[in-house]
CSV table of C-alpha atoms in Angstrom, one decimal:
chain,number,residue,atom,x,y,z
V,1,MET,CA,83.5,40.5,162.1
V,2,ASP,CA,81.8,38.0,164.5
V,3,LEU,CA,81.2,34.3,163.7
V,4,VAL,CA,77.6,34.8,162.6
V,5,ALA,CA,78.5,37.5,160.2
V,6,THR,CA,81.4,35.5,158.8
V,7,THR,CA,79.2,32.5,158.3
V,8,CYS,CA,76.6,34.6,156.5
V,9,VAL,CA,79.2,36.0,154.2
V,10,LEU,CA,80.6,32.6,153.4
V,11,ARG,CA,77.2,31.2,152.7
V,12,ILE,CA,76.3,34.1,150.4
V,13,GLN,CA,79.6,33.7,148.6
V,14,ILE,CA,78.8,30.0,148.1
V,15,PHE,CA,75.4,30.9,146.7
V,16,GLU,CA,77.0,33.5,144.4
V,17,SER,CA,79.6,31.0,143.2
V,18,THR,CA,77.0,28.4,142.6
V,19,PHE,CA,74.9,30.9,140.7
V,20,LEU,CA,77.8,31.9,138.5
V,21,LEU,CA,78.6,28.2,137.8
V,22,LEU,CA,75.0,27.6,136.9
V,23,GLN,CA,75.0,30.6,134.6
V,24,THR,CA,78.2,29.4,133.0
V,25,GLY,CA,76.7,26.0,132.3
V,26,ILE,CA,73.6,27.6,130.8
V,27,GLU,CA,75.7,29.8,128.6
V,28,LYS,CA,77.4,26.7,127.1
V,29,GLN,CA,74.0,25.5,126.1
V,30,TYR,CA,72.6,28.9,125.0
V,31,THR,CA,75.6,30.9,123.8
V,32,ASN,CA,73.6,34.1,123.2
V,33,MET,CA,72.1,34.2,126.7
V,34,GLN,CA,73.2,37.2,128.8
V,35,PRO,CA,73.9,36.7,132.5
V,36,PHE,CA,71.6,38.6,134.9
V,37,LEU,CA,72.5,42.0,136.3
V,38,THR,CA,76.0,42.4,134.9
V,39,LYS,CA,77.7,45.8,134.6
V,40,ASN,CA,76.0,46.1,131.2
V,41,PHE,CA,72.5,45.3,132.5
V,42,LEU,CA,69.8,46.6,130.1
V,43,LEU,CA,72.5,47.9,127.7
V,44,GLN,CA,72.1,46.0,124.4
V,45,THR,CA,74.8,47.6,122.3
V,46,GLU,CA,78.4,48.8,122.6
V,47,THR,CA,77.3,52.4,122.1
V,48,ALA,CA,74.7,52.1,124.9
V,49,CYS,CA,77.4,50.7,127.2
V,50,ASN,CA,79.7,53.7,126.4
V,51,LEU,CA,77.0,56.2,126.9
V,52,TYR,CA,76.0,54.8,130.3
V,53,HIS,CA,79.4,54.1,131.8
V,54,GLU,CA,81.2,57.2,130.4
V,55,HIS,CA,78.4,59.8,130.6
V,56,ALA,CA,75.6,58.7,133.0
V,57,ALA,CA,76.7,56.4,135.7
V,58,HIS,CA,78.9,58.8,137.6
V,59,LEU,CA,76.6,61.8,137.8
V,60,PRO,CA,75.0,62.9,141.1
V,61,ILE,CA,71.3,62.5,141.7
V,62,ILE,CA,68.7,65.3,141.9
V,63,ASP,CA,65.7,63.6,143.3
V,64,TYR,CA,63.1,66.4,142.9
V,65,HIS,CA,60.1,64.4,144.0
V,66,CYS,CA,59.8,61.8,146.7
V,67,HIS,CA,57.8,60.9,149.8
V,68,LEU,CA,60.7,60.4,152.3
V,69,ASN,CA,60.1,61.1,156.0
V,70,PRO,CA,62.1,64.3,156.9
V,71,LYS,CA,62.2,63.3,160.5
V,72,MET,CA,64.0,60.1,159.7
V,73,VAL,CA,66.6,62.2,157.7
V,74,ALA,CA,67.0,64.8,160.4
V,75,GLU,CA,67.5,62.2,163.2
V,76,ASN,CA,69.5,60.0,160.8
V,77,LYS,CA,67.5,57.0,162.0
V,78,ARG,CA,69.3,53.7,162.6
V,79,PHE,CA,67.3,50.8,161.1
V,80,ASP,CA,67.2,47.5,162.9
V,81,ASN,CA,67.1,45.4,159.8
V,82,ILE,CA,66.5,45.4,156.0
V,83,ALA,CA,62.8,44.7,156.4
V,84,GLN,CA,62.3,48.1,158.0
V,85,ILE,CA,64.1,49.8,155.1
V,86,TRP,CA,62.4,47.7,152.5
V,87,LEU,CA,58.9,46.9,153.6
V,88,ASP,CA,57.7,49.7,155.8
V,89,GLY,CA,55.5,52.0,153.6
V,90,ASP,CA,56.2,50.2,150.3
V,91,HIS,CA,52.8,49.7,148.8
V,92,TYR,CA,54.5,48.4,145.6
V,93,LYS,CA,55.8,45.3,147.5
V,94,TRP,CA,52.5,45.0,149.4
V,95,ARG,CA,50.5,44.7,146.2
V,96,ALA,CA,52.8,42.0,144.9
V,97,MET,CA,52.7,40.1,148.1
V,98,ARG,CA,48.9,40.2,148.3
V,99,SER,CA,48.7,39.0,144.6
V,100,ASN,CA,51.0,36.1,145.6
V,101,GLY,CA,48.6,35.0,148.4
V,102,ILE,CA,50.5,36.5,151.3
V,103,ASN,CA,48.5,37.3,154.4
V,104,GLU,CA,48.0,41.0,155.1
V,105,LYS,CA,49.7,40.7,158.5
V,106,TYR,CA,53.0,40.4,156.6
V,107,CYS,CA,52.3,43.5,154.6
V,108,THR,CA,50.8,46.3,156.7
V,109,GLY,CA,50.1,44.3,159.8
V,110,HIS,CA,51.9,44.5,163.1
V,111,ASP,CA,51.5,40.9,164.3
V,112,ALA,CA,54.4,39.5,162.3
V,113,SER,CA,58.1,40.0,163.1
V,114,ASP,CA,60.3,41.9,160.7
V,115,LYS,CA,62.1,38.6,159.8
V,116,GLU,CA,58.8,36.9,159.0
V,117,ARG,CA,57.8,39.8,156.8
V,118,PHE,CA,61.1,39.6,154.9
V,119,LEU,CA,60.9,35.9,154.4
V,120,GLU,CA,57.4,36.3,152.9
V,121,TRP,CA,58.7,39.0,150.6
V,122,ALA,CA,61.5,36.6,149.6
V,123,LYS,CA,58.9,34.0,148.7
V,124,THR,CA,57.2,36.5,146.5
V,125,VAL,CA,60.3,37.8,144.7
V,126,PRO,CA,60.7,34.8,142.3
V,127,TYR,CA,57.1,35.4,141.2
V,128,THR,CA,57.8,39.0,140.2
V,129,PHE,CA,59.6,38.1,136.9
V,130,ARG,CA,58.9,40.9,134.4
V,131,ASN,CA,57.7,43.2,137.1
V,132,PRO,CA,60.0,46.1,137.9
V,133,LEU,CA,60.1,45.0,141.5
V,134,TYR,CA,62.4,42.1,140.4
V,135,HIS,CA,64.9,44.5,138.9
V,136,TRP,CA,64.7,47.1,141.7
V,137,THR,CA,65.1,44.5,144.4
V,138,HIS,CA,68.3,43.1,142.9
V,139,LEU,CA,69.7,46.5,142.0
V,140,GLU,CA,69.3,47.5,145.6
V,141,LEU,CA,70.8,44.4,147.0
V,142,LYS,CA,73.8,44.7,144.6
V,143,THR,CA,74.5,48.5,144.9
V,144,ALA,CA,73.9,48.7,148.7
V,145,PHE,CA,74.9,45.4,150.0
V,146,GLY,CA,77.2,43.9,147.3
V,147,ILE,CA,74.9,40.9,146.9
V,148,ASN,CA,75.0,39.5,143.3
V,149,THR,CA,72.8,36.5,143.6
V,150,PRO,CA,69.0,36.5,143.2
V,151,LEU,CA,66.9,36.6,146.4
V,152,ASN,CA,64.7,33.5,146.8
V,153,PRO,CA,63.3,31.3,149.7
V,154,GLU,CA,66.4,29.1,149.7
V,155,ASN,CA,68.9,31.9,150.5
V,156,ALA,CA,66.5,34.4,152.2
V,157,GLU,CA,67.7,33.8,155.8
V,158,GLU,CA,71.4,34.1,154.9
V,159,ILE,CA,70.8,37.3,152.9
V,160,TYR,CA,68.6,38.7,155.8
V,161,GLU,CA,71.3,38.1,158.4
V,162,HIS,CA,74.1,39.4,156.1
V,163,CYS,CA,72.2,42.6,155.3
V,164,ASN,CA,71.4,43.1,159.0
V,165,GLN,CA,75.0,42.7,160.0
V,166,MET,CA,75.9,45.4,157.5
V,167,ILE,CA,73.1,47.7,158.7
V,168,ALA,CA,74.3,47.3,162.3
V,169,GLN,CA,77.9,48.0,161.6
V,170,ASP,CA,77.9,50.5,158.8
V,171,ALA,CA,76.6,54.1,159.0
V,172,ARG,CA,76.0,53.9,155.2
V,173,PHE,CA,72.6,52.4,156.0
V,174,THR,CA,71.2,55.4,157.8
V,175,PRO,CA,69.1,57.8,155.7
V,176,ARG,CA,71.9,60.3,155.3
V,177,GLY,CA,74.4,57.5,154.7
V,178,MET,CA,72.3,56.1,151.9
V,179,MET,CA,71.9,59.5,150.3
V,180,GLU,CA,75.7,60.0,150.4
V,181,HIS,CA,76.4,56.5,149.1
V,182,TYR,CA,74.2,57.1,146.0
V,183,HIS,CA,75.6,60.7,145.5
V,184,VAL,CA,72.2,62.4,146.1
V,185,GLU,CA,72.8,66.2,145.7
V,186,VAL,CA,69.2,67.4,146.3
V,187,VAL,CA,66.1,65.6,147.6
V,188,CYS,CA,62.7,67.3,147.7
V,189,THR,CA,60.2,65.9,150.1
V,190,THR,CA,56.4,66.2,149.9
V,191,ASP,CA,54.9,68.4,152.6
V,192,ASP,CA,51.5,69.8,153.6
V,193,PRO,CA,51.1,73.6,154.0
V,194,ALA,CA,50.3,73.0,157.7
V,195,ASP,CA,53.6,71.2,158.3
V,196,SER,CA,56.0,73.0,160.6
V,197,LEU,CA,59.1,71.9,158.5
V,198,GLU,CA,60.9,71.6,161.8
V,199,TRP,CA,62.9,68.5,160.6
V,200,HIS,CA,64.0,70.4,157.5
V,201,LYS,CA,65.4,73.0,159.8
V,202,VAL,CA,67.3,70.4,161.8
V,203,ALA,CA,68.8,68.9,158.7
V,204,MET,CA,69.7,72.2,157.1
V,205,SER,CA,71.5,73.3,160.3
V,206,ASP,CA,73.7,70.3,160.4
V,207,PRO,CA,77.1,71.0,158.6
V,208,THR,CA,77.8,67.2,158.4
V,209,PHE,CA,74.8,66.6,156.2
V,210,HIS,CA,75.9,67.3,152.6
V,211,THR,CA,72.6,66.5,150.7
V,212,LYS,CA,70.3,69.5,150.3
V,213,MET,CA,66.8,68.4,151.6
V,214,LEU,CA,64.1,70.9,150.6
V,215,PRO,CA,60.3,70.9,151.1
V,216,THR,CA,57.7,70.7,148.4
V,217,TRP,CA,54.3,72.5,148.7
V,218,ARG,CA,51.5,69.8,148.5
V,219,PRO,CA,48.2,71.5,149.3
V,220,ASP,CA,45.9,68.6,148.3
V,221,ALA,CA,44.1,68.5,151.7
V,222,ALA,CA,42.8,72.1,151.1
V,223,MET,CA,41.6,71.2,147.6
V,224,GLN,CA,39.6,68.1,148.5
V,225,ILE,CA,36.4,69.9,149.4
V,226,ASP,CA,34.4,66.7,148.7
V,227,SER,CA,36.3,64.8,151.4
V,228,SER,CA,35.1,64.3,155.0
V,229,THR,CA,38.6,65.4,156.1
V,230,PHE,CA,38.2,68.9,154.6
V,231,THR,CA,36.6,70.8,157.4
V,232,PRO,CA,38.9,69.3,160.1
V,233,TYR,CA,41.9,70.3,157.9
V,234,ILE,CA,40.7,73.9,157.6
V,235,HIS,CA,40.5,74.0,161.4
V,236,ARG,CA,44.0,72.7,161.6
V,237,LEU,CA,45.3,75.3,159.2
V,238,SER,CA,43.5,78.0,161.1
V,239,GLU,CA,45.3,76.9,164.3
V,240,VAL,CA,48.7,76.8,162.5
V,241,THR,CA,48.3,80.3,161.0
V,242,ASN,CA,46.3,81.8,164.0
V,243,ARG,CA,43.7,83.0,161.5
V,244,ASP,CA,39.9,82.6,161.6
V,245,ILE,CA,39.2,80.9,158.3
V,246,ARG,CA,35.6,81.5,157.4
V,247,THR,CA,35.7,82.3,153.7
V,248,PHE,CA,37.7,81.1,150.6
V,249,ASP,CA,39.5,84.5,150.7
V,250,ASP,CA,40.5,83.7,154.3
V,251,LEU,CA,41.8,80.4,153.2
V,252,LEU,CA,43.9,82.0,150.4
V,253,ASP,CA,45.4,84.4,152.9
V,254,ALA,CA,46.3,81.6,155.2
V,255,LEU,CA,47.8,79.6,152.4
V,256,GLN,CA,49.8,82.6,151.1
V,257,GLU,CA,51.3,83.0,154.6
V,258,ARG,CA,52.4,79.4,154.6
V,259,HIS,CA,53.5,79.6,151.0
V,260,THR,CA,55.8,82.4,151.9
V,261,TYR,CA,57.2,80.4,154.9
V,262,PHE,CA,57.9,77.4,152.6
V,263,GLU,CA,59.7,79.7,150.2
V,264,GLN,CA,61.9,81.0,153.1
V,265,MET,CA,62.6,77.3,153.9
V,266,GLY,CA,64.0,76.7,150.4
V,267,CYS,CA,60.9,75.4,148.7
V,268,ARG,CA,61.0,75.8,144.9
V,269,LEU,CA,58.3,73.4,143.9
V,270,SER,CA,54.6,72.8,144.3
V,271,ASP,CA,52.9,69.5,143.6
V,272,HIS,CA,49.2,68.6,143.2
V,273,GLY,CA,47.9,65.0,143.2
V,274,ILE,CA,44.6,65.3,141.2
V,275,GLU,CA,42.3,62.9,139.4
V,276,GLU,CA,41.9,65.3,136.5
V,277,PHE,CA,41.9,69.0,135.5
V,278,TYR,CA,38.8,71.2,135.9
V,279,ASP,CA,37.2,73.6,133.5
V,280,GLU,CA,34.0,74.8,135.2
V,281,PRO,CA,33.5,78.6,135.1
V,282,TYR,CA,33.2,80.3,138.4
V,283,THR,CA,33.1,83.7,140.2
V,284,SER,CA,34.8,84.6,143.4
V,285,ALA,CA,31.3,85.1,145.0
V,286,GLU,CA,30.3,81.5,144.0
V,287,ILE,CA,33.5,80.0,145.4
V,288,ASN,CA,32.9,81.8,148.8
V,289,VAL,CA,29.4,80.5,148.9
V,290,ILE,CA,30.6,76.9,148.1
V,291,PHE,CA,33.2,77.2,150.8
V,292,GLN,CA,30.8,78.4,153.5
V,293,LYS,CA,28.3,75.7,152.6
V,294,LYS,CA,30.9,73.1,153.2
V,295,LEU,CA,31.9,74.5,156.6
V,296,LEU,CA,28.2,74.5,157.5
V,297,GLY,CA,28.0,70.9,156.7
V,298,GLU,CA,25.8,71.3,153.6
V,299,LYS,CA,26.1,68.8,150.8
V,300,LEU,CA,27.8,70.1,147.6
V,301,ASN,CA,26.8,68.9,144.1
V,302,GLU,CA,29.4,67.7,141.6
V,303,HIS,CA,29.4,71.0,139.7
V,304,GLU,CA,30.1,73.0,142.8
V,305,VAL,CA,33.0,70.6,143.8
V,306,ARG,CA,34.5,71.0,140.3
V,307,GLN,CA,34.1,74.8,140.4
V,308,TYR,CA,36.0,74.9,143.7
V,309,LYS,CA,38.8,72.6,142.5
V,310,HIS,CA,39.2,74.8,139.4
V,311,ALA,CA,39.4,77.9,141.5
V,312,PHE,CA,41.8,76.3,144.0
V,313,LEU,CA,44.3,75.1,141.4
V,314,TYR,CA,44.1,78.4,139.6
V,315,THR,CA,44.8,80.5,142.7
V,316,GLN,CA,47.7,78.1,143.7
V,317,ALA,CA,49.2,78.6,140.3
V,318,LEU,CA,49.2,82.4,140.8
V,319,MET,CA,51.1,81.9,144.1
V,320,ASP,CA,53.6,79.7,142.4
V,321,TYR,CA,54.1,82.2,139.5
V,322,ALA,CA,54.6,85.1,141.9
V,323,ALA,CA,57.2,83.1,143.9
V,324,GLY,CA,59.0,81.8,140.7
V,325,TRP,CA,58.3,78.2,141.6
V,326,THR,CA,57.9,75.2,139.4
V,327,GLN,CA,54.4,73.6,139.6
V,328,GLN,CA,53.8,69.9,139.2
V,329,TYR,CA,50.6,68.1,138.4
V,330,HIS,CA,50.3,64.3,139.0
V,331,TYR,CA,47.0,63.3,137.5
V,332,GLY,CA,45.0,60.3,136.5
V,333,VAL,CA,44.8,58.1,139.7
V,334,ILE,CA,41.7,56.6,141.3
V,335,ARG,CA,42.6,56.2,145.0
V,336,ASN,CA,41.4,53.9,147.7
V,337,ASN,CA,39.3,51.7,145.5
V,338,ASN,CA,39.0,48.9,148.2
V,339,THR,CA,36.7,50.4,150.8
V,340,ALA,CA,37.1,47.5,153.3
V,341,MET,CA,40.9,47.7,153.2
V,342,PHE,CA,40.9,51.5,153.3
V,343,GLN,CA,38.9,51.4,156.5
V,344,ARG,CA,41.2,48.7,157.8
V,345,VAL,CA,44.7,50.0,156.9
V,346,GLY,CA,44.2,53.5,155.5
V,347,ALA,CA,45.3,55.4,152.5
V,348,ASP,CA,48.5,54.9,150.5
V,349,THR,CA,48.6,51.2,151.1
V,350,GLY,CA,48.3,49.8,147.6
V,351,PHE,CA,44.7,50.0,146.6
V,352,ASP,CA,44.9,52.7,143.9
V,353,SER,CA,44.8,52.3,140.2
V,354,ILE,CA,45.0,54.1,136.8
V,355,GLY,CA,41.9,56.1,136.0
V,356,GLU,CA,40.2,57.1,132.7
V,357,PHE,CA,39.5,60.9,132.4
V,358,ASN,CA,38.7,63.0,129.4
V,359,THR,CA,40.8,65.9,130.6
V,360,ALA,CA,42.7,67.3,127.6
V,361,LYS,CA,40.4,70.3,126.9
V,362,ALA,CA,40.3,71.2,130.6
V,363,LEU,CA,44.1,71.0,130.8
V,364,ALA,CA,44.5,73.2,127.7
V,365,HIS,CA,42.1,75.8,129.1
V,366,PHE,CA,43.8,75.8,132.5
V,367,LEU,CA,47.2,76.4,131.0
V,368,ASP,CA,45.8,78.9,128.5
V,369,GLU,CA,44.0,81.1,131.1
V,370,LEU,CA,47.3,81.3,133.1
V,371,ASN,CA,49.3,82.0,130.0
V,372,GLN,CA,47.0,84.7,128.6
V,373,GLU,CA,47.4,86.7,131.9
V,374,GLY,CA,51.2,86.1,131.8
V,375,HIS,CA,51.0,84.0,135.0
V,376,LEU,CA,52.1,80.6,133.7
V,377,THR,CA,55.2,79.4,135.6
V,378,GLN,CA,57.4,76.4,134.9
V,379,THR,CA,55.2,73.4,134.8
V,380,ILE,CA,55.6,69.6,134.9
V,381,ILE,CA,52.7,67.4,134.0
V,382,TYR,CA,52.7,63.6,134.8
V,383,ASN,CA,50.0,61.4,133.4
V,384,LEU,CA,49.2,58.0,135.0
V,385,ASN,CA,47.2,56.6,132.1
V,386,PRO,CA,49.6,55.8,129.2
V,387,CYS,CA,46.9,56.5,126.7
V,388,ALA,CA,47.5,60.2,127.4
V,389,ASN,CA,51.2,60.0,126.5
V,390,GLU,CA,50.9,61.8,123.2
V,391,VAL,CA,48.2,64.1,124.6
V,392,ILE,CA,50.7,65.5,127.1
V,393,ALA,CA,53.7,65.4,124.8
V,394,THR,CA,51.8,67.7,122.4
V,395,MET,CA,50.1,69.8,125.1
V,396,ILE,CA,53.4,71.0,126.5
V,397,GLY,CA,54.5,72.3,123.1
V,398,ASN,CA,51.5,74.7,123.1
V,399,PHE,CA,52.9,76.8,125.9
V,400,GLN,CA,56.7,76.9,125.4
V,401,ASP,CA,57.6,80.6,125.1
V,402,GLY,CA,61.3,80.6,124.5
V,403,SER,CA,62.0,82.1,128.0
V,404,THR,CA,63.4,78.8,129.5
V,405,PRO,CA,64.4,75.6,127.7
V,406,GLY,CA,61.7,73.1,128.3
V,407,LYS,CA,59.7,75.5,130.4
V,408,ILE,CA,56.7,73.1,130.2
V,409,GLN,CA,57.8,69.6,130.9
V,410,TYR,CA,56.4,66.2,130.3
V,411,GLY,CA,57.0,64.4,133.6
V,412,ALA,CA,58.8,61.1,133.9
V,413,GLY,CA,57.0,57.8,133.9
V,414,TRP,CA,55.1,57.9,137.2
V,415,TRP,CA,53.9,55.2,139.7
V,416,PHE,CA,52.5,52.4,137.5
V,417,LEU,CA,54.6,53.7,134.6
V,418,ASP,CA,58.0,54.0,136.2
V,419,GLN,CA,59.1,50.7,134.7
V,420,LYS,CA,61.0,49.9,131.5
V,421,ASP,CA,58.1,49.8,129.1
V,422,GLY,CA,56.5,52.9,130.7
V,423,MET,CA,59.7,54.9,130.6
V,424,GLU,CA,60.5,54.0,127.0
V,425,LYS,CA,57.0,54.9,125.9
V,426,GLN,CA,57.1,58.2,127.8
V,427,MET,CA,60.5,59.1,126.3
V,428,THR,CA,59.4,58.0,122.8
V,429,ALA,CA,56.3,60.2,122.9
V,430,LEU,CA,58.4,63.1,124.0
V,431,SER,CA,61.0,62.4,121.4
V,432,ASN,CA,58.5,62.2,118.6
V,433,LEU,CA,56.5,65.2,119.6
V,434,GLY,CA,58.9,67.5,121.5
V,435,LEU,CA,62.5,67.7,122.7
V,436,LEU,CA,63.7,64.7,124.7
V,437,SER,CA,67.0,66.6,125.0
V,438,ARG,CA,65.4,69.2,127.3
V,439,PHE,CA,63.8,66.6,129.6
V,440,VAL,CA,64.6,67.0,133.3
V,441,GLY,CA,64.8,63.3,133.9
V,442,MET,CA,64.0,60.8,136.6
V,443,LEU,CA,62.8,60.9,140.2
V,444,THR,CA,62.2,58.2,142.8
V,445,ASP,CA,58.6,59.1,143.9
V,446,SER,CA,59.4,56.7,146.8
V,447,ARG,CA,59.1,56.3,150.6
V,448,SER,CA,62.2,54.1,150.7
V,449,PHE,CA,65.8,55.3,151.3
V,450,LEU,CA,67.0,52.4,149.2
V,451,SER,CA,65.1,53.5,146.0
V,452,TYR,CA,67.9,55.5,144.5
V,453,PRO,CA,68.9,52.7,142.0
V,454,ARG,CA,65.7,53.7,140.2
V,455,HIS,CA,67.8,56.6,138.8
V,456,GLU,CA,70.4,54.0,137.6
V,457,TYR,CA,67.5,52.0,136.1
V,458,PHE,CA,66.3,55.0,134.2
V,459,ARG,CA,69.7,56.0,133.0
V,460,ARG,CA,70.4,52.6,131.7
V,461,ILE,CA,67.1,52.6,129.8
V,462,LEU,CA,67.8,56.0,128.4
V,463,CYS,CA,71.3,55.1,127.2
V,464,ASN,CA,70.0,51.8,125.7
V,465,LEU,CA,67.2,53.7,123.8
V,466,LEU,CA,69.7,56.2,122.3
V,467,GLY,CA,72.4,53.5,121.8
V,468,ASN,CA,70.0,51.4,119.7
V,469,ASP,CA,69.1,54.4,117.5
V,470,ILE,CA,72.8,55.2,116.9
V,471,GLU,CA,73.7,51.6,116.0
V,472,ASN,CA,70.6,51.4,113.7
V,473,GLY,CA,71.8,54.5,111.8
V,474,LEU,CA,69.0,56.7,113.1
V,475,ILE,CA,71.3,59.2,114.9
V,476,PRO,CA,74.8,60.2,113.7
V,477,TYR,CA,77.6,59.6,116.1
V,478,VAL,CA,80.6,61.4,114.8
V,479,GLY,CA,82.1,64.9,115.3
V,480,TYR,CA,79.7,67.6,116.7
V,481,GLU,CA,76.7,65.2,116.7
V,482,LYS,CA,78.6,62.7,118.9
V,483,GLN,CA,79.4,65.5,121.4
V,484,ARG,CA,75.8,66.7,121.4
V,485,LEU,CA,74.4,63.2,122.0
V,486,GLU,CA,76.8,62.5,124.9
V,487,GLN,CA,76.0,65.9,126.4
V,488,MET,CA,72.3,65.1,125.9
V,489,VAL,CA,72.7,62.0,128.1
V,490,GLU,CA,74.4,64.0,130.8
V,491,ASP,CA,71.8,66.8,130.6
V,492,ILE,CA,68.8,64.4,131.0
V,493,CYS,CA,70.5,62.6,133.8
V,494,TYR,CA,71.6,65.6,135.8
V,495,TYR,CA,72.3,69.0,134.2
V,496,ASN,CA,68.8,69.8,132.9
V,497,ALA,CA,67.3,69.4,136.3
V,498,LYS,CA,70.1,71.4,137.9
V,499,GLN,CA,69.6,74.3,135.5
V,500,TYR,CA,65.8,74.1,135.5
V,501,PHE,CA,65.1,74.0,139.2
V,502,LYS,CA,68.0,76.3,140.3
V,503,PHE,CA,68.1,74.8,143.8
């Protein structure tokens, strides 16, 4: 280790020692105060500690929904510094930085250096108390870099240099290295039907890569007929499939060809990012007319748009059923609300929010029409507005058919809800109105290779929730029931997903 690295390590050790001494002094004044981020972080009872350490912590990760870049995985990209791993593409951090008065050039801009961007993030971190970013940041520093002191402007430069020394010297900080470090067994990326999946091929053919990376079918671009990008996308899909796409039936033929290709590449999941579900009646002739009007540049009315989206989701569900896939629906987001910033920095940059949609009846009808025809495949529904928690928790029970445990799933707390309060409310609604024991658990939904501690975060919250119930006398914890409860924890953290998806 060179002199710079040694100096950084010593300085961080001093910071950590000082931090521990400060905590010790505080504890003498407030004897009931818990230190930050100990091994029992978030675990409030002895039972919760036992459940987590003995039955959750050691299990592998099945990350069945994320937005990682397959090319980075295939090439096993070497990052230059922690800012590239942490800040590139992370709209969660960008939103917090903007709210803290940080200039856009340190978020999505290219005029600032990586170090400057990191230091601006470090300035923001102490302002994120009670935001999940504070917990995620320090879980990642601890589990990846062994840093146990909070990040702040006073120690930011030392931590930056220390992390960069580790990144430069340790293969653990490549995409594959981080997956292996966090025991990721399966990771499912999010992929457009027109994608070649060439990087999945590269990764799959490498015998040294032990994590299974599979594509997920995400056909949103072919559904957004009300978008200016729709017609160019149809032309792109036409080129990829070497088909002349002039009608909706032509589109379905092209998508079926790609769907089959995705299946051959190991895909077992579809995913749809939608504002709401649709219930407008339609005929095949009407949808073909709507499709052709769009290609001719004619303006569609709202009813026609909703008819098309209903038909599109329905036909996609038929493809998924025929292939034996699981379909996922992430609904309830209003995207790109800030027009000026959308034009400046593009989509997925932190200007989206929770929407309000009256979609329960449309969802019920959508699932019902598939179910009546015997074409309802395994389904996961994620709501973004927490006011729909009980709606979804009751809706899934309408279409369980005994063929598969938890065939219709209430998806984990998503996006703005993947924090402690959101996770607890999602699991409480599922517990009260369904079977939490059949839940397929957590996912990262992230673009960062350092996001895997979110699974740890979820597991700790789950164990604490159950541990509190046990110690309050709400769940028995002896004999058969003790074994069932411990198996329940292991199932939710790993085994349910492994059995449900059959990767």
